[in-house]
Amino acid sequence: MNAFFFDSSAIVTRYVKEIGTSWVVRLADPENGHRLYLARIACVEVVSAIARQARAGTIDPSDASYAIGLFKHHVAHEYRVLEM
């Protein structure tokens, strides 16, 4: 088991297909048993980044809504959120 700290720009790739998405998805797979850490501010920044992409038309608004919901679920159940 390893521990990984993700900043907002890195973890958003789990929810929006970008360069690095497959790497982050593999690391975040619960089967791998890794501990994933985020700073509390990432919770706001990731939602903002996804919503910004939807407003810009880069991703479909329904896909953005799903991604935000999935991220919130992962914050509650998978990530260890650090107060900084």
PDB file of C-alpha atoms in Angstrom:
ATOM      1  CA  MET A   1       0.000   0.000   0.000  1.00  0.00           C
ATOM      2  CA  ASN A   2       1.216   3.488  -0.876  1.00  0.00           C
ATOM      3  CA  ALA A   3       0.034   6.949   0.026  1.00  0.00           C
ATOM      4  CA  PHE A   4      -0.528   9.636  -2.592  1.00  0.00           C
ATOM      5  CA  PHE A   5      -1.322  13.320  -2.133  1.00  0.00           C
ATOM      6  CA  PHE A   6      -3.232  14.806  -5.051  1.00  0.00           C
ATOM      7  CA  ASP A   7      -3.584  18.473  -5.781  1.00  0.00           C
ATOM      8  CA  SER A   8      -6.741  19.677  -7.507  1.00  0.00           C
ATOM      9  CA  SER A   9      -5.375  19.613 -11.036  1.00  0.00           C
ATOM     10  CA  ALA A  10      -4.246  16.016 -10.628  1.00  0.00           C
ATOM     11  CA  ILE A  11      -7.388  14.589  -9.029  1.00  0.00           C
ATOM     12  CA  VAL A  12      -9.732  16.318 -11.483  1.00  0.00           C
ATOM     13  CA  THR A  13      -8.302  14.023 -14.160  1.00  0.00           C
ATOM     14  CA  ARG A  14     -10.116  11.155 -12.455  1.00  0.00           C
ATOM     15  CA  TYR A  15     -13.407  12.827 -13.386  1.00  0.00           C
ATOM     16  CA  VAL A  16     -12.630  14.602 -16.670  1.00  0.00           C
ATOM     17  CA  LYS A  17     -10.662  12.815 -19.362  1.00  0.00           C
ATOM     18  CA  GLU A  18      -7.293  14.496 -19.713  1.00  0.00           C
ATOM     19  CA  ILE A  19      -3.666  13.510 -19.998  1.00  0.00           C
ATOM     20  CA  GLY A  20      -2.949  11.373 -16.953  1.00  0.00           C
ATOM     21  CA  THR A  21      -6.503  10.108 -16.472  1.00  0.00           C
ATOM     22  CA  SER A  22      -5.627   6.428 -16.823  1.00  0.00           C
ATOM     23  CA  TRP A  23      -2.756   6.762 -14.322  1.00  0.00           C
ATOM     24  CA  VAL A  24      -4.941   8.483 -11.702  1.00  0.00           C
ATOM     25  CA  VAL A  25      -7.794   6.015 -12.248  1.00  0.00           C
ATOM     26  CA  ARG A  26      -5.411   3.091 -11.660  1.00  0.00           C
ATOM     27  CA  LEU A  27      -3.978   4.645  -8.494  1.00  0.00           C
ATOM     28  CA  ALA A  28      -7.429   5.483  -7.158  1.00  0.00           C
ATOM     29  CA  ASP A  29      -8.868   2.011  -7.753  1.00  0.00           C
ATOM     30  CA  PRO A  30      -9.868   0.777  -4.273  1.00  0.00           C
ATOM     31  CA  GLU A  31      -8.610  -2.695  -5.213  1.00  0.00           C
ATOM     32  CA  ASN A  32      -5.057  -1.306  -5.092  1.00  0.00           C
ATOM     33  CA  GLY A  33      -5.424  -0.319  -1.447  1.00  0.00           C
ATOM     34  CA  HIS A  34      -3.656   3.031  -1.784  1.00  0.00           C
ATOM     35  CA  ARG A  35      -4.364   5.870   0.601  1.00  0.00           C
ATOM     36  CA  LEU A  36      -5.349   9.003  -1.280  1.00  0.00           C
ATOM     37  CA  TYR A  37      -5.003  12.401   0.347  1.00  0.00           C
ATOM     38  CA  LEU A  38      -6.462  15.761  -0.668  1.00  0.00           C
ATOM     39  CA  ALA A  39      -6.252  19.180   0.915  1.00  0.00           C
ATOM     40  CA  ARG A  40      -9.655  20.472   2.050  1.00  0.00           C
ATOM     41  CA  ILE A  41      -9.445  23.297  -0.507  1.00  0.00           C
ATOM     42  CA  ALA A  42      -9.341  20.697  -3.294  1.00  0.00           C
ATOM     43  CA  CYS A  43     -12.986  19.891  -2.553  1.00  0.00           C
ATOM     44  CA  VAL A  44     -13.945  23.363  -3.754  1.00  0.00           C
ATOM     45  CA  GLU A  45     -11.344  23.604  -6.499  1.00  0.00           C
ATOM     46  CA  VAL A  46     -12.278  20.316  -8.192  1.00  0.00           C
ATOM     47  CA  VAL A  47     -15.981  21.169  -8.287  1.00  0.00           C
ATOM     48  CA  SER A  48     -15.094  24.608  -9.655  1.00  0.00           C
ATOM     49  CA  ALA A  49     -12.823  23.146 -12.351  1.00  0.00           C
ATOM     50  CA  ILE A  50     -15.472  20.686 -13.528  1.00  0.00           C
ATOM     51  CA  ALA A  51     -18.206  23.346 -13.543  1.00  0.00           C
ATOM     52  CA  ARG A  52     -15.911  25.743 -15.441  1.00  0.00           C
ATOM     53  CA  GLN A  53     -15.341  23.106 -18.135  1.00  0.00           C
ATOM     54  CA  ALA A  54     -19.099  22.586 -18.455  1.00  0.00           C
ATOM     55  CA  ARG A  55     -19.674  26.345 -18.835  1.00  0.00           C
ATOM     56  CA  ALA A  56     -16.935  26.499 -21.463  1.00  0.00           C
ATOM     57  CA  GLY A  57     -18.543  23.638 -23.388  1.00  0.00           C
ATOM     58  CA  THR A  58     -15.543  21.356 -22.966  1.00  0.00           C
ATOM     59  CA  ILE A  59     -17.714  18.728 -21.295  1.00  0.00           C
ATOM     60  CA  ASP A  60     -21.448  18.113 -21.379  1.00  0.00           C
ATOM     61  CA  PRO A  61     -23.332  19.633 -18.416  1.00  0.00           C
ATOM     62  CA  SER A  62     -24.893  16.264 -17.532  1.00  0.00           C
ATOM     63  CA  ASP A  63     -21.431  14.653 -17.523  1.00  0.00           C
ATOM     64  CA  ALA A  64     -20.196  17.480 -15.296  1.00  0.00           C
ATOM     65  CA  SER A  65     -23.078  16.965 -12.890  1.00  0.00           C
ATOM     66  CA  TYR A  66     -22.342  13.241 -12.717  1.00  0.00           C
ATOM     67  CA  ALA A  67     -18.607  13.878 -12.217  1.00  0.00           C
ATOM     68  CA  ILE A  68     -19.271  16.338  -9.383  1.00  0.00           C
ATOM     69  CA  GLY A  69     -21.592  13.867  -7.673  1.00  0.00           C
ATOM     70  CA  LEU A  70     -19.043  11.086  -8.030  1.00  0.00           C
ATOM     71  CA  PHE A  71     -16.282  13.326  -6.676  1.00  0.00           C
ATOM     72  CA  LYS A  72     -18.416  14.221  -3.635  1.00  0.00           C
ATOM     73  CA  HIS A  73     -19.053  10.523  -3.038  1.00  0.00           C
ATOM     74  CA  HIS A  74     -15.324   9.795  -3.224  1.00  0.00           C
ATOM     75  CA  VAL A  75     -14.585  12.653  -0.806  1.00  0.00           C
ATOM     76  CA  ALA A  76     -17.000  11.103   1.675  1.00  0.00           C
ATOM     77  CA  HIS A  77     -15.844   7.510   1.238  1.00  0.00           C
ATOM     78  CA  GLU A  78     -12.407   7.183  -0.367  1.00  0.00           C
ATOM     79  CA  TYR A  79     -10.220  10.228   0.123  1.00  0.00           C
ATOM     80  CA  ARG A  80      -8.563  11.327   3.311  1.00  0.00           C
ATOM     81  CA  VAL A  81      -9.076  15.069   3.464  1.00  0.00           C
ATOM     82  CA  LEU A  82      -6.403  17.098   5.214  1.00  0.00           C
ATOM     83  CA  GLU A  83      -7.008  20.398   6.946  1.00  0.00           C
ATOM     84  CA  MET A  84      -4.152  22.710   6.082  1.00  0.00           C
TER      85      MET A  84
END
